[in-house]
XYZ file of C-alpha atoms in Angstrom:
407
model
C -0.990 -8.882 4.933
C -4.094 -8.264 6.561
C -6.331 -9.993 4.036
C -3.758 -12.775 4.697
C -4.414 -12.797 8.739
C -7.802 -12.263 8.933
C -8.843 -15.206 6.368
C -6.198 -17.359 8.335
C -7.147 -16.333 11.717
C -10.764 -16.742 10.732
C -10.451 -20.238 9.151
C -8.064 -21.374 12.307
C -10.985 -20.833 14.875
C -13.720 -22.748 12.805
C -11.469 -25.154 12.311
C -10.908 -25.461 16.495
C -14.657 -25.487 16.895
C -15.737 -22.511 17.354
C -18.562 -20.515 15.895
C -17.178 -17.599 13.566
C -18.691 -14.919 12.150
C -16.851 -12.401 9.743
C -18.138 -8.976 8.881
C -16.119 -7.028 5.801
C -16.575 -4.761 3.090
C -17.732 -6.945 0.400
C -17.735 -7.743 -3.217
C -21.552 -7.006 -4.595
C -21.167 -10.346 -6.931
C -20.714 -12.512 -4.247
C -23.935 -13.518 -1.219
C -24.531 -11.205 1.287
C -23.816 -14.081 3.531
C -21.615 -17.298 3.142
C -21.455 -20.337 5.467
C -18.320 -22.993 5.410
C -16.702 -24.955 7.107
C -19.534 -27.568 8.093
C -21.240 -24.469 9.225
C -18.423 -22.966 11.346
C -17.493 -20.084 9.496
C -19.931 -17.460 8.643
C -18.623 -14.719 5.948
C -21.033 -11.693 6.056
C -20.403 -8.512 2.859
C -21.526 -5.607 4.661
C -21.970 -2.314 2.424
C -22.373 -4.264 -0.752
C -25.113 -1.752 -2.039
C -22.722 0.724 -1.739
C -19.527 -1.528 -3.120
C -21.920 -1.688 -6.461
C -21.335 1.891 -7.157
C -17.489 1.680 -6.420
C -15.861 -1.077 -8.485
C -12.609 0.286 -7.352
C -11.910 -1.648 -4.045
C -12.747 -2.322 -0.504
C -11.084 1.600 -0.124
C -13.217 2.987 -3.221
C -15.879 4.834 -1.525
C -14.647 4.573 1.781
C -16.369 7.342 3.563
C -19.738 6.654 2.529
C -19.191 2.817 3.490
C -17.477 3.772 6.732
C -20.692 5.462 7.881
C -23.354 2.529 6.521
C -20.872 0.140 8.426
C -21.163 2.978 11.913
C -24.787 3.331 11.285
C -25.857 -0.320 10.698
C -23.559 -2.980 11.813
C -24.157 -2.706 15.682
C -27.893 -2.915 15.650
C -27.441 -5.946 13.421
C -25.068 -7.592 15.832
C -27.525 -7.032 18.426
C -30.418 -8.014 17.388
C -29.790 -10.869 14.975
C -26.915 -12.468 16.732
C -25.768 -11.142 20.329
C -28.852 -11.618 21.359
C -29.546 -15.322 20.822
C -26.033 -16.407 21.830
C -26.834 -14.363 25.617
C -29.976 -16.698 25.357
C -28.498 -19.390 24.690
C -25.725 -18.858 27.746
C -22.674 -18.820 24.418
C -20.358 -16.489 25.517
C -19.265 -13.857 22.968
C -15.676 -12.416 21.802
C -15.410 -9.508 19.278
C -12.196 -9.055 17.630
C -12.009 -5.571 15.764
C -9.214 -4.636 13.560
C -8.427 -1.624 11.413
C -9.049 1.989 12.515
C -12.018 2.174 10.466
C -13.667 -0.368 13.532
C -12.658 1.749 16.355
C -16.010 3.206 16.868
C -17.509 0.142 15.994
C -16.487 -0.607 19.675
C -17.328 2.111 21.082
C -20.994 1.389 20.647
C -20.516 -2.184 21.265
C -19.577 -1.036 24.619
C -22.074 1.056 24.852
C -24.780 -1.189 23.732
C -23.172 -3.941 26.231
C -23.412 -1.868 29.175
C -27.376 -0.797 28.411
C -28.132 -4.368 27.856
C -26.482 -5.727 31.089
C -24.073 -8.053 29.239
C -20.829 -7.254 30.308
C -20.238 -10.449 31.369
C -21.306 -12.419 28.367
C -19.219 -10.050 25.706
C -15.753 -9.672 25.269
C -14.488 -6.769 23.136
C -10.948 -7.161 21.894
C -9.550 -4.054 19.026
C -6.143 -5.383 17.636
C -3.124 -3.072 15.953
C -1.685 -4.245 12.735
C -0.510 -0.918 12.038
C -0.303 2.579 12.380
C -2.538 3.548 9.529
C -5.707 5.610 10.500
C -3.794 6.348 13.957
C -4.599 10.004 13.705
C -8.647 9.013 13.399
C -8.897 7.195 16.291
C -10.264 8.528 19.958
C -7.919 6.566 21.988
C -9.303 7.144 25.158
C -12.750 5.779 24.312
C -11.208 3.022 22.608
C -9.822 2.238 25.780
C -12.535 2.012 27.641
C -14.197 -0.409 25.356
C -11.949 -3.035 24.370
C -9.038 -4.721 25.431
C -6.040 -3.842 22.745
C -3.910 -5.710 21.165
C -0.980 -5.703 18.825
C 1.115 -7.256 16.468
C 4.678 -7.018 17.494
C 6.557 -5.012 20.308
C 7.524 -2.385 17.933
C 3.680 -1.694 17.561
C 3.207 -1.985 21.427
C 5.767 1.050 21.196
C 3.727 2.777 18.552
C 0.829 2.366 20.681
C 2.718 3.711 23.608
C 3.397 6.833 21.682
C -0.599 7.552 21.472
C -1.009 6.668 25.166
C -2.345 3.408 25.407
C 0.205 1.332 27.189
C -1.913 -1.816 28.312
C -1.156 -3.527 25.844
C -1.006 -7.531 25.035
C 1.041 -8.553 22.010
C -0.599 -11.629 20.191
C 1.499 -11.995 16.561
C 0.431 -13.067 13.407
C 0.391 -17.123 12.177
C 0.451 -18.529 9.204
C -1.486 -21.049 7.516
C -0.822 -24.886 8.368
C -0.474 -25.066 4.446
C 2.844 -23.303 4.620
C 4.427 -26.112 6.168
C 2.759 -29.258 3.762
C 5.861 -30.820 1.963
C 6.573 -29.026 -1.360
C 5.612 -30.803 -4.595
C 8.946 -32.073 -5.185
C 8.684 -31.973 -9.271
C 7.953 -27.965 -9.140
C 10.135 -27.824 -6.448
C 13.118 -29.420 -8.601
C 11.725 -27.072 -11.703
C 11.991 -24.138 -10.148
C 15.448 -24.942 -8.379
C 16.801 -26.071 -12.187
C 15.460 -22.843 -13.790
C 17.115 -20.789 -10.784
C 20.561 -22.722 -10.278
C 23.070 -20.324 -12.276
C 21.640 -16.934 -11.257
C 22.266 -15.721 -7.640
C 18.547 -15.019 -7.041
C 16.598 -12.494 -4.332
C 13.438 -12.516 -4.545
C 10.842 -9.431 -3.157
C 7.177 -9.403 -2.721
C 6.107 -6.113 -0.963
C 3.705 -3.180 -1.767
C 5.627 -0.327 -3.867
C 6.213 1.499 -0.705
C 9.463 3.742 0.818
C 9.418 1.557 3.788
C 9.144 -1.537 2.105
C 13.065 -1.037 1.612
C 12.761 -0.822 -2.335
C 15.269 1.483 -2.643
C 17.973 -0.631 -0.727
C 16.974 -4.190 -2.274
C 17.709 -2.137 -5.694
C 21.058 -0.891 -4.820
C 22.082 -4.079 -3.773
C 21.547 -5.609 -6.827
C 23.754 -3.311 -8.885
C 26.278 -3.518 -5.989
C 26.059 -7.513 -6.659
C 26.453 -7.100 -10.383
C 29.452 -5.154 -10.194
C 30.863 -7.711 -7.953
C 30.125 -10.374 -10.609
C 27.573 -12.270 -8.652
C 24.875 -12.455 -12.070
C 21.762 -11.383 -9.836
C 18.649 -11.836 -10.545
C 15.866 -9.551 -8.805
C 12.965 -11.101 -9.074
C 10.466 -7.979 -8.240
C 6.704 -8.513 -7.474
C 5.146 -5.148 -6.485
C 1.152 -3.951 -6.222
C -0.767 -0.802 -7.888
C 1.239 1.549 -5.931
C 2.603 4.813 -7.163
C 6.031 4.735 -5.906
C 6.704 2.141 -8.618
C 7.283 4.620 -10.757
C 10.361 5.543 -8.581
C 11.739 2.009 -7.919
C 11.793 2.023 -11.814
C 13.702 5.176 -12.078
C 16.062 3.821 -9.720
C 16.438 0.408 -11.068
C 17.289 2.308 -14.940
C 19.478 4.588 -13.121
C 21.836 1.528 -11.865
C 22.125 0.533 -15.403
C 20.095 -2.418 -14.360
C 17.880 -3.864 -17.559
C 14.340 -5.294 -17.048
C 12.046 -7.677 -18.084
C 8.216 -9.074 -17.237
C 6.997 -12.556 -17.021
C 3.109 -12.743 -17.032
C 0.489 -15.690 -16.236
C -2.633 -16.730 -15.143
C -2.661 -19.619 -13.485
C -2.089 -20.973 -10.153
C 0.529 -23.828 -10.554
C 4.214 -23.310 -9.747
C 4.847 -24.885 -13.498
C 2.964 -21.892 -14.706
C 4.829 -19.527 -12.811
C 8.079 -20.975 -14.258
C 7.278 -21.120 -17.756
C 6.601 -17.220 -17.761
C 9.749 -16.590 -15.966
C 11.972 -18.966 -18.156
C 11.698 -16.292 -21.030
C 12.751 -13.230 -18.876
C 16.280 -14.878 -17.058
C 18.272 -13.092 -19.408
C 17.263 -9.731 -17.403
C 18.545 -8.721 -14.250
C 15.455 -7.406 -12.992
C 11.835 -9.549 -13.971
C 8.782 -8.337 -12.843
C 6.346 -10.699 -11.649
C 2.999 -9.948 -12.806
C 0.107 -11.955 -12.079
C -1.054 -13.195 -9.154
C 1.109 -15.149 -6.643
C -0.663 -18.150 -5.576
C 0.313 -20.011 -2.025
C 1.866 -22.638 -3.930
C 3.449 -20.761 -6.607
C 4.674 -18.594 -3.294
C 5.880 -21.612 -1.573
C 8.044 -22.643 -4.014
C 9.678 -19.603 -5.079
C 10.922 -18.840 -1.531
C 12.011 -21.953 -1.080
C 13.919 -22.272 -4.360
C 15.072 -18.549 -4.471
C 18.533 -17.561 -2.856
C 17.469 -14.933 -0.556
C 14.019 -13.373 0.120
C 14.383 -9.779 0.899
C 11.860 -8.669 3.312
C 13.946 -5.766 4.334
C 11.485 -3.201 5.654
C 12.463 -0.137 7.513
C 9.161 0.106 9.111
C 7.453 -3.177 9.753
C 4.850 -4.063 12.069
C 5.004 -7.646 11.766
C 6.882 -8.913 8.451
C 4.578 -11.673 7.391
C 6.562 -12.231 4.087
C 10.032 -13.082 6.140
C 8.080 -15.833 8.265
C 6.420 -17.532 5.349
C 10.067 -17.346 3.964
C 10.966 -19.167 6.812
C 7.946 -21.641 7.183
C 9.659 -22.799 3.820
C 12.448 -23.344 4.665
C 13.937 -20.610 3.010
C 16.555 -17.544 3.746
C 14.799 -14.464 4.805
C 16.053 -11.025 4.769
C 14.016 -9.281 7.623
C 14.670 -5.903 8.865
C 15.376 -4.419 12.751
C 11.314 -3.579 14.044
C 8.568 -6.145 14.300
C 10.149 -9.307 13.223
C 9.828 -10.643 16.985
C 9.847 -14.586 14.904
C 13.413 -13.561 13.622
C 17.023 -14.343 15.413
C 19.238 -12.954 13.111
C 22.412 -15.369 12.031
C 20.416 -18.469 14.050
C 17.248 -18.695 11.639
C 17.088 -15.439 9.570
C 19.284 -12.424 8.461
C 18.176 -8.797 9.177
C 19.659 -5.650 7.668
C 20.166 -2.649 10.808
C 20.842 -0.048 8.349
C 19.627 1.545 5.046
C 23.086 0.993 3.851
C 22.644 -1.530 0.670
C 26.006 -3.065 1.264
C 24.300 -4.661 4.175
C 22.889 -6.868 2.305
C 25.479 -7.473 -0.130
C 28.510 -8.445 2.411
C 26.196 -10.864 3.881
C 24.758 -11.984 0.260
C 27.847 -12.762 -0.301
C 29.373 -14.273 3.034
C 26.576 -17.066 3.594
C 27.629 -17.644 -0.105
C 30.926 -18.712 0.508
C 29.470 -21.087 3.440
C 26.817 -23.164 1.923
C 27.093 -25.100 5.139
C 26.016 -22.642 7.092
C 23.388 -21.466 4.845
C 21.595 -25.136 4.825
C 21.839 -25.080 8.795
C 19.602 -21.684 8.803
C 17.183 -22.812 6.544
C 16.641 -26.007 9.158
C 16.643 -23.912 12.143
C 13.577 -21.544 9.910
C 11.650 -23.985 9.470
C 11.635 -25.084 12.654
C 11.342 -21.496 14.445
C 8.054 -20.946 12.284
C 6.271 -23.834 13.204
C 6.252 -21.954 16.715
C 3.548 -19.203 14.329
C 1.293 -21.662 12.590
C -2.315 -19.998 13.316
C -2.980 -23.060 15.915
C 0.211 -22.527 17.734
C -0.648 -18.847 17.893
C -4.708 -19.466 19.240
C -3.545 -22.115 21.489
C -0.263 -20.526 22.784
C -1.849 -16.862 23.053
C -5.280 -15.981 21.947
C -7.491 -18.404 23.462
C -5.949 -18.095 27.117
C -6.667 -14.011 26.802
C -9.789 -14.205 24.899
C -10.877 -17.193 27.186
C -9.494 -17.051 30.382
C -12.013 -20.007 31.844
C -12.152 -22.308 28.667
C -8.492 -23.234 27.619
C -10.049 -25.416 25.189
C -13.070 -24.857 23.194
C -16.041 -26.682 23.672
C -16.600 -29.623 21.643
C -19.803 -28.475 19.913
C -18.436 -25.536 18.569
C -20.651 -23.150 20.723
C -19.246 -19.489 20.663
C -19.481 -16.731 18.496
């Protein structure tokens, strides 16, 4: 989710105009620093000397990167670009996100204030989630940068560690979401779907990712003779090990369906061999399109956290025009029984009484799927930066300049 938001949020202001500059934790194989977008978009791999000695991931490593990023990042910013954008009379907005940037803007503040540029550079730390929480000294946090969150439920989490200024600015989605579907893999994937009652789940292997629920209510609908099909697409995550046990436990018999390629035809061949399962595990890589289609052509989409910050799954779901199941805390996009369905409860019957009563109304099931579509358009990334970013980031430009001069 947050690689999702911060390529799409990144891409969405070049593509508005403005200058953008992106500073990660970065694969050594790939240039230090990247421009695209005409020259918009500026992707800078911080750490990568250390990344070479931990092939493991952005988190492999972490403490020694954390302090190369503390110790080196700042006096970067402020020489090689703060600097000439003051000169030039550009202002500046830094948006942070992750604990692991928190005192990042503490010395940007700092820094700021010794240089006299208060009034040139605008320091903005945003909540996706309440990971790192405990790491983070609020109070200087506060003093540096204007926060920002997700979702109300995260402007409550927030509240809980005393910080209760607080301006909620949600998550968008790509434009690309909402591009007609290829109708041909559309039509493929409906045909290869069409006798199986199928839910669908893409979500880390994770308690509150509501595994454990999605799992009993796929027995429950067996037993009912409703011929589900779970189709299950997890990540590296330990607590797969106990969605398995759980799934075997049900009585509930498993399959895989592998690939390598991007196209939704690719994605349906692999799965064409597994139907006879009730559970297939998708592994391989989900592409956008491959993604698109199979929420679009799947029954339900269970994105039935118990714990969400945002729920980015349930609004792509949407954006497609298909049926999400969200759950009860950030899904602020969501009106349950209008354009969604949410689950209040643990409780896998939940799911499964309305599973089944949407199924005996396929009227009303078309008439959510229209009203979806048409409540995430309202979260497409420009909506979002026009409707609620740019007016807090820039109070005094509500549209950016047509030369693309910010950073």
């Amino acid at each position: 989710g947050l690689g999702a938001r911060v390529t799409e949020l990144s891409e969405a202001h070049a593509h508005t105009g403005f200058e953008t500059h992106v500073f990660f934790i970065g694969d050594p194989s790939f240039p230090g620093h990247e421009s695209l977008a005409g020259g918009k978009l500026h992707l800078h791999r911080w750490c990568q000397w250390i990344s070479e000695h931990h092939p493991g991931g952005v988190y492999d490593g972490e403490p020694g990167k954390l302090a190369d990023w503390e110790q080196s990042l700042v006096p970067w910013l402020e020489s090689e670009l703060i600097a000439t954008q003051i000169e030039a009379d550009v202002p500046v907005v830094v948006l942070a996100e992750e604990w692991q940037t928190a005192n990042t803007m503490t010395q940007l503040a700092e820094m700021i204030r010794r240089r006299g540029w208060q009034g040139n550079v605008h320091l903005f730390w945003n909540a996706n989630h309440v990971f790192g929480f405990e790491h983070i000294d609020w109070p200087s946090l506060r003093r540096a940068a204007t926060i920002t969150t997700v979702s109300r439920f995260m402007r409550q989490a927030l509240a809980q560690h005393g910080v209760q200024e607080v301006r909620v600015v949600p998550n968008g989605i790509a434009e690309a979401w909402f591009w007609p579907l290829n109708a041909a893999e559309s039509r493929q994937m409906g045909r290869l779907l069409r006798n199986r009652l199928s839910l669908v789940k893409v979500a880390r292997w994770d308690p509150d990712k509501g595994w454990a629920q999605a799992v009993s209510a796929v027995a429950e609908l067996k037993k009912r003779g409703m011929q589900p099909l779970f189709l299950a697409r997890g990540g590296h995550e330990p607590y797969r090990r106990t969605v398995m046990a759980r799934i075997r436990t049900h009585g509930l018999d498993v399959g895989t369906a592998r690939w390598t390629g991007n196209r939704p035809s690719e994605l349906v061949e692999a799965m064409a061999p597994a139907l006879k399962h009730d559970v297939v595990l998708l592994d391989g890589f989900l592409s956008l399109e491959q993604r698109r289609v199979l929420f679009h052509a799947a029954d339900f989409v269970l994105a039935n956290s118990s714990m969400e910050p945002f729920g980015l799954v349930g609004l792509e779901t949407m954006a497609v025009g298909g049926v999400a199941f969200v759950g009860s805390t950030g899904e602020d996009y969501a009106h349950p029984g209008h354009d969604a369905l949410s689950v209040e409860t643990s409780d896998p019957r939940e799911i499964v009484e309305k599973v089944m009563g949407l199924n005996r109304m396929p009227g009303d099931g078309r008439l959510l799927r229209q009203r979806a579509r048409r409540s995430a358009r309202h979260y497409s990334w420009p909506a979002v930066l026009k409707g609620r970013l740019l007016p807090l980031t820039h109070p005094r430009v509500p549209e950016p300049p047509s030369d693309g001069r910010a950073a």
